Coordinates of C-alpha atoms and ligand atoms in Angstrom, one line a residue:
M1 CA 128.3 245.9 119.4
K2 CA 126.8 249.0 122.5
I3 CA 129.5 251.4 123.4
L4 CA 129.9 253.7 126.4
V5 CA 131.4 256.7 126.2
I6 CA 131.7 258.5 129.6
G7 CA 133.0 262.1 129.1
S8 CA 131.8 265.1 127.5
G9 CA 134.8 266.8 125.6
G10 CA 136.1 267.7 122.6
R11 CA 138.0 263.8 123.1
E12 CA 134.7 262.3 124.1
H13 CA 133.6 263.8 120.1
A14 CA 136.5 262.5 119.0
F15 CA 136.8 259.0 119.9
V16 CA 132.2 259.2 119.1
W17 CA 132.5 260.6 115.1
K18 CA 135.2 258.0 114.5
L19 CA 133.5 255.3 116.3
A20 CA 130.3 255.6 114.4
Q21 CA 132.5 254.9 111.4
S22 CA 133.0 251.3 112.5
K23 CA 130.5 248.3 110.7
R24 CA 130.9 247.0 113.9
V25 CA 129.3 249.1 116.0
S26 CA 125.6 249.9 116.1
K27 CA 125.0 251.7 119.3
I28 CA 126.7 254.3 121.1
F29 CA 126.1 255.5 123.9
C30 CA 128.5 258.7 125.8
A31 CA 127.1 260.1 129.5
P32 CA 127.0 262.7 129.6
G33 CA 128.0 263.4 126.5
N34 CA 128.0 267.6 125.6
P35 CA 125.2 268.6 122.3
G36 CA 127.6 267.6 119.1
I37 CA 128.0 264.5 120.8
G38 CA 124.1 264.1 120.4
Q39 CA 123.9 264.0 117.0
I40 CA 125.9 261.6 115.9
A41 CA 125.1 259.3 119.8
L42 CA 122.1 258.7 122.9
N43 CA 123.5 261.5 124.8
I44 CA 122.8 259.9 128.8
S45 CA 122.6 262.0 131.6
I46 CA 125.1 259.9 133.9
Q47 CA 127.7 262.3 135.2
A48 CA 131.6 260.6 134.6
S49 CA 131.3 261.1 138.5
Q50 CA 128.9 258.6 139.1
L51 CA 130.2 255.1 139.1
D52 CA 127.4 252.9 140.6
Q53 CA 125.2 254.6 138.2
L54 CA 127.5 254.0 135.3
V55 CA 127.8 250.6 136.6
R56 CA 124.0 249.8 136.4
F57 CA 123.2 251.2 133.3
A58 CA 126.1 249.2 131.4
K59 CA 124.5 246.5 132.4
K60 CA 120.8 247.5 131.9
E61 CA 122.1 248.7 128.1
K62 CA 124.6 245.3 127.8
I63 CA 126.4 247.4 126.8
D64 CA 129.8 245.0 125.1
L65 CA 132.7 248.0 125.7
I66 CA 133.0 251.5 127.6
I67 CA 135.1 253.5 127.2
V68 CA 136.7 256.9 129.7
G69 CA 137.6 259.7 129.2
P70 CA 138.3 261.7 131.9
E71 CA 141.8 260.8 133.9
V72 CA 139.7 261.9 137.3
S73 CA 137.7 258.4 136.8
L74 CA 140.5 256.0 135.9
I75 CA 142.9 257.3 139.0
S76 CA 139.7 257.4 141.0
G77 CA 138.7 253.2 139.7
I78 CA 136.3 252.7 137.4
V79 CA 138.4 250.2 135.6
D80 CA 138.4 248.1 138.5
L81 CA 134.7 248.9 139.5
F82 CA 133.5 247.7 136.2
K83 CA 135.7 244.3 136.6
K84 CA 134.0 243.4 139.2
N85 CA 130.9 243.9 137.9
H86 CA 132.5 241.2 134.1
L87 CA 132.1 244.9 132.2
N88 CA 134.4 244.6 129.3
I89 CA 136.2 248.7 130.1
F90 CA 139.7 250.1 128.5
G91 CA 142.1 251.3 130.5
P92 CA 144.1 251.0 133.9
T93 CA 142.9 250.3 136.9
E94 CA 142.8 252.5 139.9
K95 CA 146.3 251.2 140.8
A96 CA 147.6 251.6 137.6
A97 CA 146.9 254.9 137.1
R98 CA 148.6 256.0 139.8
I99 CA 151.2 256.5 136.9
E100 CA 148.7 259.7 136.6
G101 CA 147.6 259.9 140.2
S102 CA 150.5 260.5 141.9
K103 CA 153.4 262.3 140.9
V104 CA 155.7 261.4 143.3
F105 CA 154.9 257.7 141.8
A106 CA 155.8 257.7 139.0
K107 CA 159.0 260.2 140.7
K108 CA 160.0 257.1 141.7
L109 CA 159.3 254.4 139.5
M110 CA 160.6 256.6 137.2
L111 CA 164.0 256.5 139.6
K112 CA 164.1 253.1 140.0
Y113 CA 163.9 252.6 137.0
G114 CA 166.9 255.0 134.8
I115 CA 163.6 256.9 133.0
P116 CA 165.1 259.4 131.9
T117 CA 164.1 262.3 133.9
A118 CA 164.3 265.7 135.3
K119 CA 166.7 265.4 138.3
F120 CA 164.4 266.0 141.6
A121 CA 163.3 266.0 145.5
I122 CA 161.0 265.1 147.3
F123 CA 159.0 266.5 150.3
D124 CA 156.2 266.4 153.0
D125 CA 157.9 269.2 155.3
Y126 CA 157.6 272.6 154.6
G127 CA 160.4 273.1 156.8
Y128 CA 162.5 271.8 155.4
A129 CA 160.8 272.2 151.6
K130 CA 161.1 275.8 152.6
T131 CA 164.9 275.3 153.4
F132 CA 166.2 274.0 151.0
L133 CA 164.5 276.0 148.3
K134 CA 166.7 278.7 150.1
T135 CA 169.7 276.8 148.2
Q136 CA 169.1 276.2 145.1
K137 CA 169.2 277.9 141.6
Y138 CA 166.9 278.8 138.9
P139 CA 164.5 278.2 137.9
L140 CA 162.8 275.7 139.2
V141 CA 159.8 274.4 139.1
M142 CA 157.8 272.5 142.1
K143 CA 155.2 270.4 141.7
A144 CA 152.2 268.8 144.2
D145 CA 151.7 265.2 144.3
G146 CA 148.0 264.7 143.3
Q147 CA 145.8 265.8 141.1
C148 CA 145.0 269.9 141.1
L149 CA 142.8 270.8 138.0
G150 CA 146.6 271.3 136.1
K151 CA 147.2 274.0 138.3
G152 CA 150.0 271.7 140.4
V153 CA 153.0 272.6 138.4
M154 CA 154.7 275.6 138.5
V155 CA 157.8 277.3 136.9
C156 CA 159.5 279.2 139.5
Q157 CA 161.6 281.9 138.2
D158 CA 163.7 283.1 141.7
E159 CA 163.2 281.8 145.2
K160 CA 161.0 284.7 146.6
S161 CA 157.3 282.9 143.8
A162 CA 159.0 279.7 144.9
Q163 CA 158.1 279.9 148.8
R164 CA 154.6 281.7 148.4
F165 CA 153.5 278.4 145.9
L166 CA 155.0 276.1 148.8
K167 CA 153.5 278.2 150.8
L168 CA 150.0 278.3 148.8
L169 CA 150.6 273.3 147.9
M170 CA 151.6 272.7 151.9
I171 CA 150.2 275.4 154.2
D172 CA 147.5 277.4 152.5
K173 CA 147.2 273.6 151.2
T174 CA 145.2 275.5 148.2
F175 CA 144.5 271.9 146.8
G176 CA 143.7 269.9 150.0
Q177 CA 145.9 267.1 150.0
S178 CA 147.4 267.4 146.4
G179 CA 149.8 269.5 147.9
N180 CA 150.4 266.9 150.6
K181 CA 153.6 265.9 148.9
I182 CA 155.7 268.0 147.3
I183 CA 158.7 267.9 144.4
I184 CA 161.0 270.0 143.6
E185 CA 162.9 269.1 140.1
E186 CA 165.3 270.6 138.1
C187 CA 163.9 273.3 135.0
L188 CA 164.3 271.5 131.3
T189 CA 164.3 273.7 128.9
G190 CA 163.9 271.6 125.4
Q191 CA 160.1 271.2 122.7
E192 CA 156.6 270.0 124.0
V193 CA 155.8 267.0 122.0
S194 CA 152.5 263.8 123.5
F195 CA 154.4 260.8 122.7
M196 CA 150.8 257.6 123.6
V197 CA 150.9 254.7 122.7
V198 CA 147.9 251.9 123.4
T199 CA 149.7 248.8 125.4
D200 CA 147.8 245.7 126.9
G201 CA 150.7 245.4 129.8
T202 CA 153.3 243.9 127.9
N203 CA 153.5 244.4 124.6
F204 CA 152.3 248.5 123.2
V205 CA 151.9 250.4 119.4
S206 CA 153.0 254.1 119.4
L207 CA 150.7 256.4 117.9
L208 CA 151.3 259.3 115.9
P209 CA 153.7 261.7 118.4
S210 CA 150.8 264.9 119.1
Q211 CA 151.7 268.4 120.2
D212 CA 150.4 270.7 122.7
H213 CA 149.7 273.9 123.2
K214 CA 149.5 274.6 126.9
P215 CA 150.0 278.4 126.5
V216 CA 146.8 280.1 126.5
F217 CA 148.4 283.0 124.6
D218 CA 150.6 282.5 120.8
G219 CA 154.3 282.4 121.8
D220 CA 153.1 280.3 123.8
R221 CA 153.3 283.1 126.6
G222 CA 150.1 283.7 129.8
P223 CA 149.3 281.2 131.9
N224 CA 148.8 277.3 131.3
T225 CA 145.3 275.6 129.7
G226 CA 144.2 271.8 129.6
G227 CA 145.0 273.0 125.9
M228 CA 145.1 275.3 122.8
G229 CA 145.2 273.1 120.2
A230 CA 147.8 270.4 118.7
Y231 CA 149.3 269.0 115.4
A232 CA 150.0 265.5 114.7
P233 CA 152.1 264.1 113.2
V234 CA 154.6 265.6 114.3
P235 CA 157.6 266.5 111.6
F236 CA 160.5 266.7 113.3
I237 CA 159.6 263.5 115.5
D238 CA 161.6 261.2 113.2
K239 CA 162.2 256.9 113.0
K240 CA 165.4 257.5 115.1
L241 CA 163.6 259.3 117.5
I242 CA 160.8 257.1 118.3
S243 CA 163.4 254.8 118.6
R244 CA 165.0 255.6 120.9
I245 CA 161.2 257.2 123.0
E246 CA 160.8 253.4 122.0
K247 CA 164.0 251.8 124.0
E248 CA 164.7 254.6 126.4
I249 CA 161.3 255.5 128.2
I250 CA 158.1 253.7 126.9
G251 CA 159.0 249.9 126.9
P252 CA 161.2 250.2 130.1
T253 CA 157.9 251.9 131.8
I254 CA 155.9 249.1 130.7
S255 CA 157.1 246.6 132.1
A256 CA 157.6 248.5 135.1
M257 CA 154.5 248.1 135.9
A258 CA 154.5 245.2 135.2
K259 CA 157.3 244.5 137.9
E260 CA 155.7 246.1 140.4
G261 CA 152.0 244.5 140.3
C262 CA 150.3 247.1 138.9
L263 CA 150.1 245.9 134.7
Y264 CA 149.3 248.7 132.1
K265 CA 146.9 248.6 129.8
G266 CA 144.8 251.7 127.3
I267 CA 146.5 254.5 126.9
L268 CA 149.8 255.5 128.7
Y269 CA 151.0 258.8 127.9
P270 CA 153.8 260.7 128.3
G271 CA 154.7 264.3 128.4
L272 CA 158.2 264.9 126.9
I273 CA 160.1 267.0 126.1
L274 CA 163.1 267.4 123.7
T275 CA 166.2 267.8 125.2
K276 CA 169.6 268.7 124.4
D277 CA 171.0 265.2 126.5
G278 CA 167.1 263.3 125.0
P279 CA 164.1 262.9 125.6
K280 CA 162.8 262.8 129.4
V281 CA 159.8 262.4 131.3
L282 CA 157.9 265.9 132.3
E283 CA 154.7 263.3 133.3
Y284 CA 153.1 260.7 132.8
N285 CA 149.2 260.3 132.2
C286 CA 146.7 257.3 131.9
R287 CA 144.9 258.4 128.8
F288 CA 144.0 259.7 125.7
G289 CA 145.3 263.5 125.6
D290 CA 142.5 266.2 125.1
P291 CA 143.0 268.5 122.2
E292 CA 145.9 265.7 121.2
T293 CA 142.8 263.0 119.7
Q294 CA 141.4 266.0 118.1
P295 CA 143.9 265.4 115.0
L296 CA 145.5 261.8 116.3
M297 CA 141.7 260.0 115.6
M298 CA 141.0 262.2 111.9
M299 CA 144.5 261.1 111.4
L300 CA 143.8 257.0 112.5
K301 CA 142.5 255.3 109.0
T302 CA 142.0 251.9 112.2
D303 CA 139.2 251.0 113.3
L304 CA 139.3 252.9 116.8
I305 CA 137.5 249.3 117.9
D306 CA 140.8 247.0 117.3
I307 CA 143.0 249.7 119.3
F308 CA 140.7 248.4 121.9
E309 CA 140.2 245.0 120.8
A310 CA 143.1 244.2 121.1
V311 CA 144.0 245.5 124.0
L312 CA 141.7 243.2 125.5
K313 CA 142.2 240.2 124.8
N314 CA 145.9 240.9 124.5
K315 CA 146.8 241.2 120.9
V316 CA 148.7 244.2 120.8
K317 CA 151.5 242.5 119.4
S318 CA 150.2 241.3 116.5
L319 CA 148.1 245.1 116.1
R320 CA 148.9 247.9 113.1
I321 CA 148.1 250.4 113.0
K322 CA 147.4 252.6 110.1
W323 CA 147.0 255.7 109.6
F324 CA 146.1 258.6 106.9
A325 CA 149.0 260.5 104.9
G326 CA 149.0 263.6 105.7
S327 CA 148.4 266.4 108.4
A328 CA 145.9 266.5 111.1
V329 CA 145.6 270.2 113.6
C330 CA 143.3 271.5 116.0
V331 CA 142.6 274.8 116.9
V332 CA 140.3 275.3 120.2
L333 CA 138.4 278.5 120.4
T334 CA 137.8 279.3 123.7
S335 CA 135.1 281.6 125.6
K336 CA 136.6 284.7 126.9
G337 CA 138.5 285.1 130.2
Y338 CA 139.3 281.7 130.2
P339 CA 141.8 279.8 132.3
G340 CA 140.3 282.3 134.7
N341 CA 136.6 282.6 135.2
Y342 CA 135.5 282.6 131.4
E343 CA 131.7 284.1 130.2
K344 CA 128.9 281.4 129.1
G345 CA 126.1 281.1 127.1
K346 CA 127.1 282.4 124.4
E347 CA 125.4 281.5 121.5
I348 CA 128.0 280.3 118.6
V349 CA 127.3 281.6 114.7
G350 CA 128.0 279.2 111.7
L351 CA 128.4 275.4 112.7
T352 CA 125.7 274.1 109.1
N353 CA 127.9 276.6 107.1
L354 CA 131.4 273.9 107.5
D355 CA 131.7 271.4 105.4
K356 CA 130.4 268.1 106.9
K357 CA 133.2 265.6 104.5
N358 CA 135.5 263.4 107.4
D359 CA 138.2 266.3 107.0
L360 CA 137.1 269.6 108.9
Q361 CA 135.3 268.7 112.1
V362 CA 134.2 270.7 114.6
F363 CA 134.4 268.5 118.0
H364 CA 132.3 270.4 120.6
A365 CA 133.6 270.4 124.4
G366 CA 132.1 273.0 126.5
T367 CA 128.4 273.8 124.9
K368 CA 125.1 273.5 125.5
I369 CA 121.5 273.5 124.3
D370 CA 119.9 276.6 125.5
N371 CA 116.3 278.1 124.0
G372 CA 117.2 275.5 121.0
K373 CA 120.5 277.6 120.3
I374 CA 123.7 276.2 121.0
V375 CA 125.8 278.4 123.1
S376 CA 129.1 278.3 124.9
S377 CA 129.1 276.4 128.0
G378 CA 132.7 275.9 129.0
G379 CA 136.3 277.9 129.3
R380 CA 137.3 275.0 125.8
V381 CA 134.3 275.8 123.2
L382 CA 134.5 273.9 120.4
G383 CA 138.2 272.4 118.2
I384 CA 138.4 272.9 114.8
T385 CA 139.7 270.0 113.6
G386 CA 140.6 269.5 109.8
R387 CA 143.2 266.3 108.1
D388 CA 145.2 267.5 104.8
K389 CA 147.8 266.7 102.7
N390 CA 150.5 268.1 104.2
L391 CA 151.0 271.0 108.2
R392 CA 151.1 274.4 106.3
L393 CA 147.6 273.4 104.0
V394 CA 145.1 272.6 107.5
I395 CA 146.6 274.6 108.8
K396 CA 145.2 277.1 106.1
K397 CA 142.0 274.7 105.7
V398 CA 141.2 275.2 109.5
Y399 CA 141.5 278.7 110.4
K400 CA 140.1 279.6 107.1
T401 CA 136.7 277.9 109.3
I402 CA 137.1 280.7 112.4
G403 CA 136.2 283.8 112.1
K404 CA 132.9 286.4 110.9
K405 CA 132.3 284.4 107.9
G406 CA 133.3 281.4 109.9
V407 CA 132.2 279.7 113.2
H408 CA 132.3 282.7 115.6
F409 CA 130.5 283.6 118.9
S410 CA 130.5 287.0 121.1
G411 CA 134.4 287.0 123.7
M412 CA 135.9 284.1 121.4
Q413 CA 139.9 283.6 121.9
Y414 CA 142.1 281.0 120.4
R415 CA 145.7 280.3 119.6
K416 CA 146.9 282.2 115.8
D417 CA 149.8 280.5 115.1
I418 CA 148.3 276.2 116.4
G419 CA 151.5 273.6 114.2
K420 CA 153.4 276.6 114.0
K421 CA 156.2 275.0 115.4
G422 CA 155.7 271.8 113.8
L423 CA 156.3 273.8 110.2
K424 CA 160.4 274.6 111.3
K425 CA 162.3 272.5 109.7
K426 CA 164.5 271.9 113.1
L427 CA 164.2 271.2 116.5
W428 CA 166.8 273.6 117.9
N429 CA 165.9 276.5 116.8
Ligands
LIG501 P1 153.4 268.2 134.2 O1 151.7 268.4 135.0 O2 153.8 267.7 135.1 O3 153.3 268.3 132.9 O4 153.5 270.5 134.1 C1 152.5 271.1 133.2 C2 153.8 271.4 132.5 O5 154.6 272.3 132.9 C3 154.6 270.3 131.3 O6 153.3 271.0 130.5 C4 155.7 272.2 131.0 O7 155.3 273.7 130.2 C5 156.1 272.4 132.4 N1 157.2 271.6 133.2 C6 157.0 270.6 134.0 N2 158.0 270.3 134.3 C7 158.8 270.4 133.8 C8 160.5 270.9 134.5 N3 161.2 270.0 135.2 N4 161.5 271.4 133.3 C9 159.7 272.4 132.5 N5 159.1 272.6 132.1 C10 158.5 272.2 133.4
LIG502 N1 146.8 267.8 126.6 C1 147.3 267.6 127.9 C2 146.3 267.5 128.4 O1 145.4 265.8 128.0 O2 146.6 266.4 129.9

């Protein structure tokens, strides 16, 4: 099979790495890809947003299967466009991708179908929202309806910061149309986990639960990022809790989408918070998570093609996914300054010293080739990802590869506590 992967981050590198091991795959293209992907696939210089060019390329090359990484492409209807052109593409349609594209759509869906989530109110009028904020208890959470490059959500500790964020969204229009509607919701507490499932719109199979680390600093301090590292599986999510999540959240969401006339096919990834009252949905994503996909691909034994095919042929009911034993972890190395303005163009040293075994990989994200050298070009630069017999061992193995004697670059920053929460046995300490 000829495959086209769309995207250029660590998630896409992990897909390509896994697909390259499949006997069923003869050629992999990646648009636009990155230097790490370029070592095992053919990068083509078309951006994920250049949908018409991507269609033309896929037709010309007679691509058998197209896999989309970034949500922006899915939300803007890439699946509909490719299907119209009789191309085999994996992912939800534009209508179904609204589950991530519009937080108001997602909240209304959850309310209508009794899916557990934070209590909320929706506003499209600045004056009403402003008055509402005066009567509330704090902290509370405010969210823009649309996509805001990960900056559209704020946990507001007091009214003053809430009023400031409200103005930013609705008056200053810092995120444009995305702030036309906003959600003000109850602030929940508990561990956050990523729960991805594969679905053909009727049946689903859950992937291993994973946990991201969004805040930039150790101990979950500092501003949120795209994700500073992840591990899978999550030891405190046992079979009983998985069944509960499937019964109360996943099943009802998939059937709700079908009832609403937007059959959901692809990866459904609710971000969950495990509260004392049970698991609740913080948000839905319409794609694989990044960095979570990096440890997940490393844990996955089943051929990734079998998973995509089960969805496209509506055969998820008979899909069985096999995983390696043990645990995998990914530590993201970022540029100095990230998630604010960050440095670029720093040479990355030590990449060739790493074991090229299947249980330790460097997935590239923000890198490029400059004068024959690999240099940093983004906020999240690399995802050092490993697998071992257990979480403690793999954490040790991955951190050992980072630093002056291993992989490093000038100004490199990373969290030193990725996976630590998974070492605790109990959920509530
Ligand atoms: P979201 O994009 O909706 O997942 O929000 C980004 C982050 O904001 C989440 O990962 C949480 O850390 C935080 N968050 C969102 N909603 C809530 C909530 N209702 N209560 C507490 N924290 C929240
Ligand atoms: N890891 C968070 C996300 O992919 O949205």
